[in-house]
Coordinates of C-alpha atoms and ligand atoms in Angstrom, one line a residue:
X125 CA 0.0 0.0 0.0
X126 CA 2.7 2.4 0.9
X127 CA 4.5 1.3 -2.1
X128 CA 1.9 2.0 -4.3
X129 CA 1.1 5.5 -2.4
X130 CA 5.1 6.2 -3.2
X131 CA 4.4 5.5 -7.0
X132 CA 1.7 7.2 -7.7
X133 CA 3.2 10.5 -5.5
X134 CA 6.2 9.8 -8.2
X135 CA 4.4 9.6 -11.2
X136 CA 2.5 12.4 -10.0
X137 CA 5.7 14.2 -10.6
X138 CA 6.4 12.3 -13.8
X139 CA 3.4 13.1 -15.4
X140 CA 3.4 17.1 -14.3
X141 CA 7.3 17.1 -15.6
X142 CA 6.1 15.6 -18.8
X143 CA 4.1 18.9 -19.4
X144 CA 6.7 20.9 -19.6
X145 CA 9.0 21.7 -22.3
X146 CA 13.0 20.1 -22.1
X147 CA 12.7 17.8 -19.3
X148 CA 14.2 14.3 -19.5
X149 CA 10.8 13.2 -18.9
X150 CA 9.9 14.0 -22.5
X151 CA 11.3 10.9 -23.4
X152 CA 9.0 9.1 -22.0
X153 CA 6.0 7.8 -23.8
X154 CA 2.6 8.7 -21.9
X155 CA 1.3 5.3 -22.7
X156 CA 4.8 3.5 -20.7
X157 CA 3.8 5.7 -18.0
X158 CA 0.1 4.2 -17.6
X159 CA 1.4 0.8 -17.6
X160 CA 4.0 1.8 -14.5
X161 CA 0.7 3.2 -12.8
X162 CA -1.2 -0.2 -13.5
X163 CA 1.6 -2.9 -13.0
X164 CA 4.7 -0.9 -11.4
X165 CA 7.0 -2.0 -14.2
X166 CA 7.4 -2.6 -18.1
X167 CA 9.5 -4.2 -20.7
X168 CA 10.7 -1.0 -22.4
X169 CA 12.2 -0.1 -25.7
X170 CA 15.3 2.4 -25.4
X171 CA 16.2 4.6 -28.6
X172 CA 19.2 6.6 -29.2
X173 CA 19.9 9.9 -30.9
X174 CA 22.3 8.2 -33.1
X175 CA 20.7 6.5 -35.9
X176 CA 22.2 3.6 -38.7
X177 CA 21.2 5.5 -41.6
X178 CA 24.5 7.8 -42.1
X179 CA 26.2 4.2 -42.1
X180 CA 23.8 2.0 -44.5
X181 CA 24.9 5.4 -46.9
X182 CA 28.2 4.9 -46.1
X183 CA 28.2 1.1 -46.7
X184 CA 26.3 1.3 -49.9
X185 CA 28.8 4.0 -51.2
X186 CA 31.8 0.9 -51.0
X187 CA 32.1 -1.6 -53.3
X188 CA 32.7 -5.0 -52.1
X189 CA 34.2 -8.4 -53.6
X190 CA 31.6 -10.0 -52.2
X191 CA 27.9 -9.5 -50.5
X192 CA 29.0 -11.8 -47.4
X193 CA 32.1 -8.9 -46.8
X194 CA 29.8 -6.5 -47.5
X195 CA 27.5 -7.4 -44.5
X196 CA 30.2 -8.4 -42.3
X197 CA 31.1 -4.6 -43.5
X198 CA 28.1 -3.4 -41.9
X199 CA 27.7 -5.4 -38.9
X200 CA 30.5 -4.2 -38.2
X201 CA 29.8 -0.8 -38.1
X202 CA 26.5 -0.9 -36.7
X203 CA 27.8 -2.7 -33.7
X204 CA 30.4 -0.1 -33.4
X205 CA 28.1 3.0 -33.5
X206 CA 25.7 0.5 -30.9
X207 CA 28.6 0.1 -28.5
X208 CA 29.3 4.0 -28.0
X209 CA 25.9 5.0 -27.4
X210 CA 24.8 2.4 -25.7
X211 CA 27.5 2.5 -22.9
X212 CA 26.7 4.8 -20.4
X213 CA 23.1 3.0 -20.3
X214 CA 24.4 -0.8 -20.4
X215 CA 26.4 0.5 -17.1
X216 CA 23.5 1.4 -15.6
X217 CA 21.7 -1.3 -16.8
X218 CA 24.3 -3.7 -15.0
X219 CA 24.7 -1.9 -11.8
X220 CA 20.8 -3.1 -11.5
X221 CA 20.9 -6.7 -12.7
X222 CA 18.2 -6.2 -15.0
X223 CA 17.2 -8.6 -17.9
X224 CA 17.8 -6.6 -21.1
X225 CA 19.2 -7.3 -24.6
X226 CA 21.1 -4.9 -26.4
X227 CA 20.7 -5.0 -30.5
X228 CA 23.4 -3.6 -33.3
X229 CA 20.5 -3.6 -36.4
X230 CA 18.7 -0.5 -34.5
X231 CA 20.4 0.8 -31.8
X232 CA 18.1 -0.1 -29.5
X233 CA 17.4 -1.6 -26.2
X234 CA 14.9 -4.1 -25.0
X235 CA 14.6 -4.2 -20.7
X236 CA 12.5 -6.8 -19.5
X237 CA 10.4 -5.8 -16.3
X238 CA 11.9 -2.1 -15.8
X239 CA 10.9 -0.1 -13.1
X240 CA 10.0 3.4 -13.1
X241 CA 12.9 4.6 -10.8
X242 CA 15.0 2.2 -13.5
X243 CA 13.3 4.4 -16.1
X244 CA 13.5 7.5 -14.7
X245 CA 17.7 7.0 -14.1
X246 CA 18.0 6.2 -18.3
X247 CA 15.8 8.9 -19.3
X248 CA 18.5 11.5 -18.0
X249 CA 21.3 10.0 -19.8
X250 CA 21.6 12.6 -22.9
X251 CA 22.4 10.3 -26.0
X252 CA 19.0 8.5 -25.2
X253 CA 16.0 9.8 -27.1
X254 CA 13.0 8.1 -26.2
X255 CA 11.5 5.2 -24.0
X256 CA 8.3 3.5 -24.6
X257 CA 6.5 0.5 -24.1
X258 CA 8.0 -3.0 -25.8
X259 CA 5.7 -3.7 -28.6
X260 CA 4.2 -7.5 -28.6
X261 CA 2.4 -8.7 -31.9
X262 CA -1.0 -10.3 -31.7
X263 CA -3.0 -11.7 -34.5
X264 CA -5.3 -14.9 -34.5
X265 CA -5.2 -16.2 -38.3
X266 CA -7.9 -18.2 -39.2
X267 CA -7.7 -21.7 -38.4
X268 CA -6.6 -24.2 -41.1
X269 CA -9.3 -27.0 -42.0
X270 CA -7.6 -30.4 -42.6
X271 CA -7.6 -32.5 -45.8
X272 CA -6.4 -35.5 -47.1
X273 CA -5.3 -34.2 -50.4
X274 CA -1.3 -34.2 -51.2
X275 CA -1.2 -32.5 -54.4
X276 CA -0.8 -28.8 -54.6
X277 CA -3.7 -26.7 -54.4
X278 CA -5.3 -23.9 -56.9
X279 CA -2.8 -20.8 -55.7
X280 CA 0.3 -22.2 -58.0
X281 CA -1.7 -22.6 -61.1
X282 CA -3.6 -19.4 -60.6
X283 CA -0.5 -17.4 -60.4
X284 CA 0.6 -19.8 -63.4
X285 CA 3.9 -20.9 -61.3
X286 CA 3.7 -24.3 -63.0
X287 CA 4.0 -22.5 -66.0
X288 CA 7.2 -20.5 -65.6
X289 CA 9.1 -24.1 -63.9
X290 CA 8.8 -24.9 -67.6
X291 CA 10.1 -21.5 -69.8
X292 CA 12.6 -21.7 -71.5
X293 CA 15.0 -20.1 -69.5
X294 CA 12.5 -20.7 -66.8
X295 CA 13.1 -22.5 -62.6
X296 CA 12.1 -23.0 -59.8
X297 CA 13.7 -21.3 -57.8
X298 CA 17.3 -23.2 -57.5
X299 CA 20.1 -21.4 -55.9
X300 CA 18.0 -19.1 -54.1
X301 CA 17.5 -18.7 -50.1
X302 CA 14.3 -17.6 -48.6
X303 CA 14.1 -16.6 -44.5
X304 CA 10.9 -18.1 -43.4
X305 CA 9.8 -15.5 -40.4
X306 CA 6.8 -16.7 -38.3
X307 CA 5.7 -19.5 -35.8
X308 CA 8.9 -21.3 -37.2
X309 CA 8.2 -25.0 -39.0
X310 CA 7.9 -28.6 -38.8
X311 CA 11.6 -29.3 -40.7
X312 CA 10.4 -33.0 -41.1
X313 CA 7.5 -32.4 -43.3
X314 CA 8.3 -34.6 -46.5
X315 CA 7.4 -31.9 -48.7
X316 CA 9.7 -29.9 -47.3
X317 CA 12.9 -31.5 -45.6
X318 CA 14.6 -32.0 -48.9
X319 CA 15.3 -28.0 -49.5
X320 CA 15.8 -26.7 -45.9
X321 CA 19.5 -25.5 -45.1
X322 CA 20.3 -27.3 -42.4
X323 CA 23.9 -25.0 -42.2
X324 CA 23.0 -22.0 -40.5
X325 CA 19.2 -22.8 -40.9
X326 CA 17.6 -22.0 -38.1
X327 CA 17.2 -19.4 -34.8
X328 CA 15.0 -19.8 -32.5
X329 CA 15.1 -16.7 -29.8
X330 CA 12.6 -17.6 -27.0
X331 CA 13.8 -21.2 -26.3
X332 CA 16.8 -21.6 -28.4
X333 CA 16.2 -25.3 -30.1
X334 CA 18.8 -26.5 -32.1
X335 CA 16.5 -27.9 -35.0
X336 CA 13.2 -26.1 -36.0
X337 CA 10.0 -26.5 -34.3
X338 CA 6.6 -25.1 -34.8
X339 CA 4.4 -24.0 -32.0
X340 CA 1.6 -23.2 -33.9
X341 CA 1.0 -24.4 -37.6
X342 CA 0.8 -21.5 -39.4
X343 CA 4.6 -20.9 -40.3
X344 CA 4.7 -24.4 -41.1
X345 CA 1.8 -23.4 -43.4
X346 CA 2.7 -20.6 -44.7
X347 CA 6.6 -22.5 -45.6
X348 CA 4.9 -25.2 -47.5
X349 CA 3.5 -22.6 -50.3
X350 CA 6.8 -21.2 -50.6
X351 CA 8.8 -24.2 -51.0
X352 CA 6.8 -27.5 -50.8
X353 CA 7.3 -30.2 -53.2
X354 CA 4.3 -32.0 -55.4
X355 CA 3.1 -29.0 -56.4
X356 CA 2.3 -27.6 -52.6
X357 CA 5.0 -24.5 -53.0
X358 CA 5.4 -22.2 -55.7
X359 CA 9.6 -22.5 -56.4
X360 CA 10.1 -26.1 -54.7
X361 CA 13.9 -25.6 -55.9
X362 CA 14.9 -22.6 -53.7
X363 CA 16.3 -23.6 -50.5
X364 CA 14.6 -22.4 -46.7
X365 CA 15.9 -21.2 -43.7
X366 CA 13.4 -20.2 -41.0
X367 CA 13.6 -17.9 -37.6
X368 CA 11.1 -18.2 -35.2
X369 CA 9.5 -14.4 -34.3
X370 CA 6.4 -15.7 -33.2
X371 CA 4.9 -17.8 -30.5
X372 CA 1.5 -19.3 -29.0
X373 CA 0.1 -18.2 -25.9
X374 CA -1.5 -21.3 -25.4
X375 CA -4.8 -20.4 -26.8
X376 CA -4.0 -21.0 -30.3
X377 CA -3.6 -17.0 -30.8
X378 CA 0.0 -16.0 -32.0
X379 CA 2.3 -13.5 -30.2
X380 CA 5.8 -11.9 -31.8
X381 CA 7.6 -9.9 -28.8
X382 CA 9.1 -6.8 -30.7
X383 CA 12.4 -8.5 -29.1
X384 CA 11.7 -11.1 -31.1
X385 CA 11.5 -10.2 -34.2
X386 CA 13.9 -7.6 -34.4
X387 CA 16.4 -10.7 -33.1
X388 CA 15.3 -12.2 -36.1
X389 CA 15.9 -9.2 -37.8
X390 CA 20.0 -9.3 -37.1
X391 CA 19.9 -13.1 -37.4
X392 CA 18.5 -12.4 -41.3
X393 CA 20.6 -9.9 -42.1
X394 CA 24.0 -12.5 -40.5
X395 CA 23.1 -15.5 -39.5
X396 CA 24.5 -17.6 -36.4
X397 CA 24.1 -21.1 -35.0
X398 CA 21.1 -22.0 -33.3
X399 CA 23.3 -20.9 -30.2
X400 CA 24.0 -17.3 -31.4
X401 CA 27.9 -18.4 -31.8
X402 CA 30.1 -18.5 -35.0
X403 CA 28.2 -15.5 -37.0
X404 CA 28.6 -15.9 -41.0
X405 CA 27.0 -12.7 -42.9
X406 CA 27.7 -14.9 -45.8
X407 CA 24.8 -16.9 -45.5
X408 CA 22.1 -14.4 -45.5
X409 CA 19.3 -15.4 -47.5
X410 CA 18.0 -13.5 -50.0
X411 CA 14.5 -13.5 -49.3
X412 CA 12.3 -12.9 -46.3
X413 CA 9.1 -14.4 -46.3
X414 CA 7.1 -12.5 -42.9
X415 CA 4.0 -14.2 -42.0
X416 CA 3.5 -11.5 -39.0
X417 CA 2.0 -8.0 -39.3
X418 CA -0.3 -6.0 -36.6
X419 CA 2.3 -3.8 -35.7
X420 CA -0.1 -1.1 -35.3
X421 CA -0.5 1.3 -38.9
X422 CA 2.3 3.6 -39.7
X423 CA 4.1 2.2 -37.3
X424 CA 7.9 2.2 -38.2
X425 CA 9.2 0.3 -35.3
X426 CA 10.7 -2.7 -37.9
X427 CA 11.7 0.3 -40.4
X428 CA 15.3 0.3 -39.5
X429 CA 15.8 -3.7 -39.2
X430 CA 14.1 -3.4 -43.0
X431 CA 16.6 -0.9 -44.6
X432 CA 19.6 -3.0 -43.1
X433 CA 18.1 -5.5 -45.0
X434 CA 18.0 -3.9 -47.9
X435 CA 22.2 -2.9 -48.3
X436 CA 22.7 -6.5 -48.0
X437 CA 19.6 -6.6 -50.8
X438 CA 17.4 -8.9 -48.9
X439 CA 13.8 -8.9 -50.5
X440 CA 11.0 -8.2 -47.6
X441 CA 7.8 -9.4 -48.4
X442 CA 5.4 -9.1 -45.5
X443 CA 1.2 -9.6 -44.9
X444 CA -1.3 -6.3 -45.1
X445 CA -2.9 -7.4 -42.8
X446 CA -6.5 -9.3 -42.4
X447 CA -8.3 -6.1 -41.1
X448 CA -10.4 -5.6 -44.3
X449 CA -13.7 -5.5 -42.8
X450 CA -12.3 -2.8 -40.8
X451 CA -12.8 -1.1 -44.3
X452 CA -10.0 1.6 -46.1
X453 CA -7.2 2.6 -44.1
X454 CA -6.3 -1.1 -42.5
X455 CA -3.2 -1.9 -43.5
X456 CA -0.8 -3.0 -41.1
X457 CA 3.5 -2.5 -40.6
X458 CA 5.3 -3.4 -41.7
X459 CA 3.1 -4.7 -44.9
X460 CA 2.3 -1.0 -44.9
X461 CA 6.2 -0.1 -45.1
X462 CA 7.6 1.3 -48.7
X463 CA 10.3 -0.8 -48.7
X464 CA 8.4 -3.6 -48.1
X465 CA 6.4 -5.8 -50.7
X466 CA 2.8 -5.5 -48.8
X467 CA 0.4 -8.4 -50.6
X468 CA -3.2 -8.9 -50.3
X469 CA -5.4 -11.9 -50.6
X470 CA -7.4 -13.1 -52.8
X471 CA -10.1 -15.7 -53.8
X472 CA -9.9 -18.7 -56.5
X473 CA -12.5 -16.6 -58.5
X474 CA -9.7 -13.5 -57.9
X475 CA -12.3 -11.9 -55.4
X476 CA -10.2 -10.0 -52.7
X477 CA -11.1 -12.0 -49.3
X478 CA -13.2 -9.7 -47.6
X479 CA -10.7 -9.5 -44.8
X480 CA -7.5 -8.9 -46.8
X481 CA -6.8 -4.9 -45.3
X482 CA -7.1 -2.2 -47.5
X483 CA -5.1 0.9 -48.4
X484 CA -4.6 3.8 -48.2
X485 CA -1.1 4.0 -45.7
X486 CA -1.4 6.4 -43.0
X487 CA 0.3 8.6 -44.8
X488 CA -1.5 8.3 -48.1
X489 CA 0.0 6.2 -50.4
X490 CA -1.0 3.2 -52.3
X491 CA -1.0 -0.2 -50.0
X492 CA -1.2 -3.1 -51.3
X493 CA 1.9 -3.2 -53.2
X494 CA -0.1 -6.7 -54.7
X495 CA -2.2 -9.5 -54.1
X496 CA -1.7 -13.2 -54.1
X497 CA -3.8 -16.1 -53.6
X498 CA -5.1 -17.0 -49.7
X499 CA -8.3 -18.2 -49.2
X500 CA -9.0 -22.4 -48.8
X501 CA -5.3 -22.9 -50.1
X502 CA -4.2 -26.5 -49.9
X503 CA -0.9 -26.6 -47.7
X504 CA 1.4 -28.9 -45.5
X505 CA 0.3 -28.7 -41.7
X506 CA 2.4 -29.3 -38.5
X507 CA 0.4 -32.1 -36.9
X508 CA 2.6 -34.7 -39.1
X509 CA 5.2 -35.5 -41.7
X510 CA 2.2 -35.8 -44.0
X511 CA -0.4 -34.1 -43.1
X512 CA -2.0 -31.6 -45.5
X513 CA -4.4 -28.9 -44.6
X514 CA -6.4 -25.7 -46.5
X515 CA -5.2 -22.3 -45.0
X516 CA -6.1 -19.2 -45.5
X517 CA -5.4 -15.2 -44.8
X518 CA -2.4 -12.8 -46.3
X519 CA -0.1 -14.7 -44.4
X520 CA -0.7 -17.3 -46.8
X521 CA -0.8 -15.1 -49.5
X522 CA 2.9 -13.8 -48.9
X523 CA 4.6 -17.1 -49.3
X524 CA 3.5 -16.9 -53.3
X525 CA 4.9 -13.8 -53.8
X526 CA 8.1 -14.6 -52.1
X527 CA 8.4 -17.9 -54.5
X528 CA 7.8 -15.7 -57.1
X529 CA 10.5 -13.4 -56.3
X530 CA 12.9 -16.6 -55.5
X531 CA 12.0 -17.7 -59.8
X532 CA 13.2 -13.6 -60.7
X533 CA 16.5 -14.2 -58.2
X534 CA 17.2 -18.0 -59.4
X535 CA 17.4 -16.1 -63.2
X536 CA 19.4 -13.2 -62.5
X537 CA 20.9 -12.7 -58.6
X538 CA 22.1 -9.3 -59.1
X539 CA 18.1 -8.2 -59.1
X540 CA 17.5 -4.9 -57.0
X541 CA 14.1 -4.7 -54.5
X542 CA 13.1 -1.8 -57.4
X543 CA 13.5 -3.7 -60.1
X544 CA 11.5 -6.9 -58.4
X545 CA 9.0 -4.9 -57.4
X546 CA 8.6 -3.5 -61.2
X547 CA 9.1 -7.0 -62.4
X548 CA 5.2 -8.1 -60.3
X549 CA 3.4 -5.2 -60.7
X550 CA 3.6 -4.7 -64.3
X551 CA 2.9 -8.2 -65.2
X552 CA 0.1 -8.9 -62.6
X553 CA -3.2 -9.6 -64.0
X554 CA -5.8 -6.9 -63.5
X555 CA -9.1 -9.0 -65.0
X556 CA -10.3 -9.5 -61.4
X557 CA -13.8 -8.2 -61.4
X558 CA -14.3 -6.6 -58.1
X559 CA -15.6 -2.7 -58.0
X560 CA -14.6 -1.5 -54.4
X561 CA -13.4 2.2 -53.9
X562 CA -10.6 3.4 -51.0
X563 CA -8.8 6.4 -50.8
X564 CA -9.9 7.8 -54.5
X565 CA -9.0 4.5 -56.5
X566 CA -11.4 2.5 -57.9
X567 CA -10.3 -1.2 -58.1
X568 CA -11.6 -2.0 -61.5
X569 CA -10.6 1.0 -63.1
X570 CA -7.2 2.6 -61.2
X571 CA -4.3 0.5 -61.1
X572 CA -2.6 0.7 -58.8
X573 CA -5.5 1.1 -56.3
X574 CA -6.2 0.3 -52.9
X575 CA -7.5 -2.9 -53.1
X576 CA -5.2 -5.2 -55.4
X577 CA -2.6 -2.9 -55.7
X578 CA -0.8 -3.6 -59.1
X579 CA -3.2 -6.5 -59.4
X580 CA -3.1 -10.5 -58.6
X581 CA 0.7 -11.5 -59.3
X582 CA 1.9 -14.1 -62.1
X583 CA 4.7 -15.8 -61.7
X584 CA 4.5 -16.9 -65.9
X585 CA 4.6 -13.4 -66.8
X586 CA 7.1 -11.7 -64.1
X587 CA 9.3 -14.3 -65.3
X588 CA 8.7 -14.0 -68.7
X589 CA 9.2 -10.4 -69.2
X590 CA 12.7 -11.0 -67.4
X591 CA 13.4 -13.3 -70.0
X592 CA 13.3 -11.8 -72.8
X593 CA 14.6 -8.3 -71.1
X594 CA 18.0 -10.5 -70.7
X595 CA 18.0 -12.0 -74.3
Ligands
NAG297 C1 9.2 -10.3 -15.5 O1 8.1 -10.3 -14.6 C2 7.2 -11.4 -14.9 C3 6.0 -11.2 -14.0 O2 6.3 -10.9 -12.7 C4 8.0 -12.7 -14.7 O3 7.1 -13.8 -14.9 C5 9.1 -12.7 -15.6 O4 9.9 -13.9 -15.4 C6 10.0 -11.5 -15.4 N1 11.0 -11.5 -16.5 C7 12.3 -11.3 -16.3 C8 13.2 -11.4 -17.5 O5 12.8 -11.0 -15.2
NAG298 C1 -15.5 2.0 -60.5 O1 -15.4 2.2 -61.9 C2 -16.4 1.4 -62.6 C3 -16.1 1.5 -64.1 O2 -15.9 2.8 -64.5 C4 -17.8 1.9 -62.3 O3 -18.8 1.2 -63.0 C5 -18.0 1.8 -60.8 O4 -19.2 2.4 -60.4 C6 -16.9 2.5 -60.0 N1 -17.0 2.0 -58.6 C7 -16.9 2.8 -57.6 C8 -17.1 2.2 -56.2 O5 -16.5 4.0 -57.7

């Protein structure tokens, strides 16, 4: 009682601080604050006034013999710039034997259970910029129905995947690594444990496993319609790696602690063993396949993990989100990010799902980048190594654009996220049929618009028109 009396005197004094201008209290989101009143401590987020973009710029100025050097380049760096202006605050951090993890990609700190006083202390330290609450991920995809079906289902023909295995000039998807971010996967799946990379192939950060597991089903889902065999995955010939971002609660929901995925987000950009130990930047994948959004709308907290990514040219393809009925304005980060590919779902009659989110961003621009195939899709399911299941939401739909994008990497490597992104959206099909207006663009008549984006992807024709650009 007197403890609690002490708090709220102190907040008192927090709050009224807060109110006026140049106090170190400023740094201190409102909303961490209500959650000291109501539980007496937090896992916090710590930013710094020095940010990783002057060094991406520098990085991407250099030119390297290799892209393993070059990321090795940056880590570097970034670890670096994280160790200077992180040290007053890791001091502190240890005088108080708190729980906290300290990460290079951002320059950021994660404290688990901080206490105001421990808040308070950090917020004075002048390199720090702001504190708020630790952000934890919550979505509840809908739940698969099973099936005893092993052949693929309609999603790869629709996108005409089959198709562009057979160009001339064609693949599917050989020599290219795709990141698998999400409840992580059942590795012994037969459709899949022929093409994982068992070298540097897995990361697990809540429990640390040495060999994937899935809590949940839906990463295992979502992996089989990137890579699955019999005609399950749309570029069985790329190889998978997976880190786990995301848990389950218990009750079948799934969680992704902001620590989580921005752990994820360093072991992408250089992966370790499953232990953290022996780092090797050179075997980044080349593809990350997120099956994870709700991080709020305009939301940039995964914005600096994604334009790391993006000097080591790693392709981020991420869900909108399956807030459609919330109408217009529901797309979610960091689908909703520019350098992200944000997809959409659609029907086998290329319907959008009702519940695929819709555009416009926050801040007004066009969102869905495109759409992909995601309702009652025929994948592989956790339960066994043979069980088969139909699945459905964007989280589904993402894993056909990033085997798409693994056919336009398998054909020419040097690819850029611009040029990709062209590459889909001006060979996605547009005969769709639906008439649905958000943001001023009409989805039958405006491409792109806030619906479909640039339309319902095709793998035939991305690949194609790559093709015969190189000829
Ligand atoms: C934080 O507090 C919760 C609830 O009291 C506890 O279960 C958890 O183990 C604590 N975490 C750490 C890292 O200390
Ligand atoms: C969209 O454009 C079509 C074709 O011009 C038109 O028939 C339809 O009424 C428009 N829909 C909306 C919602 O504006």
């Amino acid at each position: 009682m007197f403890k609690k009396l002490l708090l709220i005197t102190f907040l008192g004094v927090v709050l009224n601080e807060a109110l006026t201008p140049s106090t170190t209290n400023q740094k201190i989101h409102v909303s961490l604050l209500e959650t000291l009143i109501n539980d007496g401590k937090a896992n916090v987020v710590i930013s710094f006034n020095e940010e990783t973009r002057h060094i991406l710029d520098s990085v991407n100025r250099i030119r390297f013999d290799s892209r393993g050097h070059k990321i090795t380049f940056l880590k570097t760096q970034l670890e670096q710039l994280t160790k200077d202006s992180q040290r007053s605050v890791i001091s502190i951090l240890k005088s108080h034997s708190t729980t906290f993890q300290s990460f290079w990609i951002n320059n950021r700190i994660i404290v688990k259970n901080a206490s105001i006083e421990l808040i308070q202390q950090i917020a004075q330290i002048a390199d720090v910029s702001e504190i708020r609450e630790e952000l934890v991920i919550r979505h509840q995809p809908p739940i698969p129905t099973r099936t005893k079906q092993e052949e693929g289902g309609w999603g790869v023909v629709k996108i005409e995947a089959d198709q562009a295995w057979n160009l001339v000039g064609g693949n599917n998807g050989y020599g290219v690594v795709v990141a698998s971010m999400g409840t992580g996967v059942r590795y012994t799946h037969e459709a899949i444990r022929g093409n994982y990379r068992s070298s540097y192939g897995w990361f697990d950060p809540y429990t640390r496993t040495r060999n994937p597991i899935d809590v949940h089903g839906h990463g295992t889902n979502a992996l089989g319609l990137v890579t699955g065999i019999n005609g399950i995955g749309v570029a069985p010939g790329a190889q998978w790696i997976s880190c786990r971002g995301c848990d389950d609660p218990g009750d079948g929901s799934i969680t992704c602690t902001e620590a989580a995925v921005t752990s994820c987000g360093e072991w992408v950009l250089c992966p370790t063993l499953w232990n953290t130990q022996q780092p090797d930047c050179s075997q980044a994948p080349n593809i990350v396949s997120g099956s994870w959004n709700e991080g709020g709308r305009g939301n940039d907290f995964y914005a600096d993990v994604v334009d790391a990514w993006k000097v080591a040219n790693i392709i981020p393809i991420f869900p909108v989100g399956d807030f459609g009925t919330a109408g217009c304005f529901s797309v979610h980060s960091p689908g909703d990010y520019e350098g992200v590919i944000g997809v959409g779902a659609t029907a086998q009659s290329d319907a959008i799902v009702p519940s695929s989110s819709r555009g416009p961003t926050l801040d007004g621009r066009i969102k869905p980048d495109v759409a992909a195939p995601a309702l009652n899709i025929r994948t592989i399911c956790k339960e066994s190594d043979t069980a088969y299941c139909n699945a459905a939401g964007t989280g589904m739909a993402v894993p056909h654009v990033a085997g798409t994008v693994a056919m336009l990497l398998a054909r020419d490597p040097e690819l850029t996220f611009d040029q990709i992104k062209d590459l889909l959206q001006n060979n996605a099909d547009r005969e769709l049929g639906e008439t649905e207006s958000c943001g001023g663009t009409n989805s039958t008549q405006d491409w792109p618009n806030n619906v479909y984006g640039y339309g319902r992807i095709n793998a035939r024709r991305a690949l194609t028109a790559l093709i015969n650009d190189s000829l």
